[in-house]
Amino acid sequence: MSSVMRSTSPVVRLAALLALGLGCASAPTRPSVQTALLAQDTVVVSQGLTDAALRFEARVAGPSGGVVERAEYELVSDGQVMKQGAAKLGTPLAGAGGADVSFQERAAYVQGPEDLARLSAQGGTVLLALRGFLVVRQGDKEEKLPFAASRAVRVPRLPTVVVEELDGARYSAEEVQLNLRLGIRNPNPFPLKLSGLTWKVAVAGKALDSGTLAEADSVDASATGVYPVEVAVTKDSWGPEVKALISRGILPYGVTGELTGPLMRVPYSLSGEVKLNVSR
């Protein structure tokens, strides 16, 4: 009994291996660019006693042909949502290098007069943030990239009302002119908007005159606004005993009122004595 030995030449075997390899291999594919948020930041553009303007800046990577259509966001202060909104962007994507997008929003960051007083008393900083989604469109597909970036700012501080200067000019035994300069001290690194400063002056317990100053005015950052008040102490304004009062050479006085502005009410009460000068 004989058997037939079948052999395959080396050339045939190599061709078969090559054919097998070529059949299993796939053509190399170009890696696709994933949509991603490469960088993000919140910038404080401006700050006031009760509101602030924030700008969100980001760099977004994504496939060419995609567009960052809009931002859907919340402005948050100390964990509380103060405002919601949407901003149209329309920024085309440019691949892995990324494209810059930004939008800006202004909103109140305190919730009312009580909140403002609380923040002023506690001091420190308050955390402001913009958070939400960047909406990216690729053809008919929409993708949302979450974002959140915050910035700590110094808490707003209530102003104080002080007597900057006071003198009493004695024109006669029965007439004194009080020259009072009320100061509004702004301790904040931004201008302070005012609605008005009411005042009422009393001398030796008797009310003499009243009025309103600084209406729709403002005080510069870290500065003091000074407002003059003039009051006459005479028989007509104070009473028939004014001569005896003036003869003492010293007048006790009191000034009361309220400083108001956006979400701000600051009552004040100041008192003291003024030494009388002789007017020439």
Coordinates of C-alpha atoms in Angstrom, one line a residue, residues 72-202:
E72 CA -27.8 78.3 28.1
Y73 CA -26.8 79.6 31.5
E74 CA -27.4 80.6 35.1
L75 CA -25.7 83.4 37.0
V76 CA -25.2 82.2 40.6
S77 CA -24.2 84.2 43.7
D78 CA -23.2 82.3 46.8
G79 CA -25.0 79.2 45.6
Q80 CA -28.2 81.1 44.8
V81 CA -29.5 81.4 41.2
M82 CA -29.9 85.1 40.5
K83 CA -30.7 85.0 36.7
Q84 CA -31.2 82.6 33.9
G85 CA -30.7 83.2 30.2
A86 CA -29.5 82.2 26.8
A87 CA -26.8 83.8 24.5
K88 CA -26.5 83.3 20.8
L89 CA -22.9 82.4 19.8
G90 CA -22.7 81.0 16.3
T91 CA -19.0 80.1 16.6
P92 CA -17.7 77.6 14.0
L93 CA -15.5 74.8 15.3
A94 CA -12.0 74.4 13.8
G95 CA -10.9 70.9 14.9
A96 CA -8.6 69.8 17.7
G97 CA -7.1 73.3 18.1
G98 CA -10.4 74.7 19.4
A99 CA -12.3 77.8 18.9
D100 CA -12.9 80.7 21.4
V101 CA -16.4 81.5 22.6
S102 CA -17.6 84.1 25.1
F103 CA -20.7 85.8 26.4
Q104 CA -21.5 88.4 29.0
E105 CA -24.3 88.9 31.6
R106 CA -25.2 91.5 34.2
A107 CA -27.4 90.7 37.2
A108 CA -28.0 91.6 40.8
Y109 CA -25.9 89.4 43.1
V110 CA -27.7 90.4 46.3
Q111 CA -31.3 89.5 47.0
G112 CA -32.5 92.6 48.9
P113 CA -31.6 95.2 51.6
E114 CA -31.4 92.5 54.3
D115 CA -29.0 90.4 52.2
L116 CA -26.9 93.4 51.5
A117 CA -26.7 94.3 55.1
R118 CA -25.8 90.6 56.0
L119 CA -23.0 90.5 53.4
S120 CA -21.6 93.9 54.6
A121 CA -21.5 92.7 58.2
Q122 CA -19.9 89.4 57.5
G123 CA -17.1 90.7 55.2
G124 CA -14.8 88.4 53.2
T125 CA -15.7 87.4 49.7
V126 CA -18.7 86.1 47.7
L127 CA -18.5 83.5 45.0
L128 CA -20.0 84.5 41.6
A129 CA -20.4 81.9 38.9
L130 CA -21.7 81.3 35.4
R131 CA -22.8 77.7 34.7
G132 CA -24.9 75.8 32.2
F133 CA -24.5 74.2 28.7
L134 CA -22.8 75.2 25.5
V135 CA -25.0 73.8 22.7
V136 CA -23.0 72.4 19.7
R137 CA -24.7 71.5 16.4
Q138 CA -23.2 69.1 13.8
G139 CA -25.6 68.7 11.0
D140 CA -28.9 67.7 12.5
K141 CA -27.3 66.5 15.7
E142 CA -27.1 68.6 18.8
E143 CA -24.7 68.1 21.7
K144 CA -24.6 69.9 25.1
L145 CA -21.3 70.6 26.8
P146 CA -21.7 71.4 30.5
F147 CA -19.7 74.3 31.9
A148 CA -19.2 76.0 35.3
A149 CA -16.6 78.7 36.2
S150 CA -16.6 80.9 39.3
R151 CA -14.8 84.0 40.6
A152 CA -14.6 85.2 44.2
V153 CA -15.1 89.0 44.7
R154 CA -15.0 91.2 47.7
V155 CA -18.4 91.5 49.4
P156 CA -20.2 94.8 49.0
R157 CA -19.9 97.0 52.1
L158 CA -22.5 99.6 53.2
P159 CA -21.3 103.2 53.3
T160 CA -21.2 105.3 56.4
V161 CA -22.4 108.9 57.1
V162 CA -20.1 111.1 59.1
V163 CA -19.6 114.7 60.1
E164 CA -16.6 115.8 58.0
E165 CA -16.5 119.3 59.3
L166 CA -18.6 121.6 61.5
D167 CA -18.3 125.2 62.7
G168 CA -20.6 127.7 64.3
A169 CA -20.2 131.3 63.3
R170 CA -21.6 133.8 65.9
Y171 CA -22.9 136.9 64.1
S172 CA -24.6 138.4 67.1
A173 CA -25.9 137.6 70.6
E174 CA -29.0 136.2 68.9
E175 CA -27.7 134.7 65.7
V176 CA -25.4 131.7 64.9
Q177 CA -24.8 130.1 61.5
L178 CA -24.0 126.4 61.7
N179 CA -21.9 125.2 58.7
L180 CA -22.1 121.4 58.6
R181 CA -20.4 119.2 56.0
L182 CA -21.8 115.7 55.9
G183 CA -19.5 113.0 54.4
I184 CA -20.6 109.7 52.7
R185 CA -17.7 107.3 53.0
N186 CA -17.6 104.6 50.3
P187 CA -15.4 101.7 51.4
N188 CA -15.8 99.8 48.2
P189 CA -13.4 99.5 45.2
F190 CA -16.2 100.6 42.9
P191 CA -18.4 103.8 42.6
L192 CA -21.5 104.0 44.9
K193 CA -24.8 105.0 43.4
L194 CA -27.1 107.1 45.6
S195 CA -30.8 107.9 45.6
G196 CA -30.5 110.6 48.3
L197 CA -29.4 111.6 51.7
T198 CA -32.0 113.0 54.0
W199 CA -31.0 115.1 57.0
K200 CA -32.7 116.8 60.0
V201 CA -30.7 119.1 62.3
A202 CA -31.6 119.8 65.9

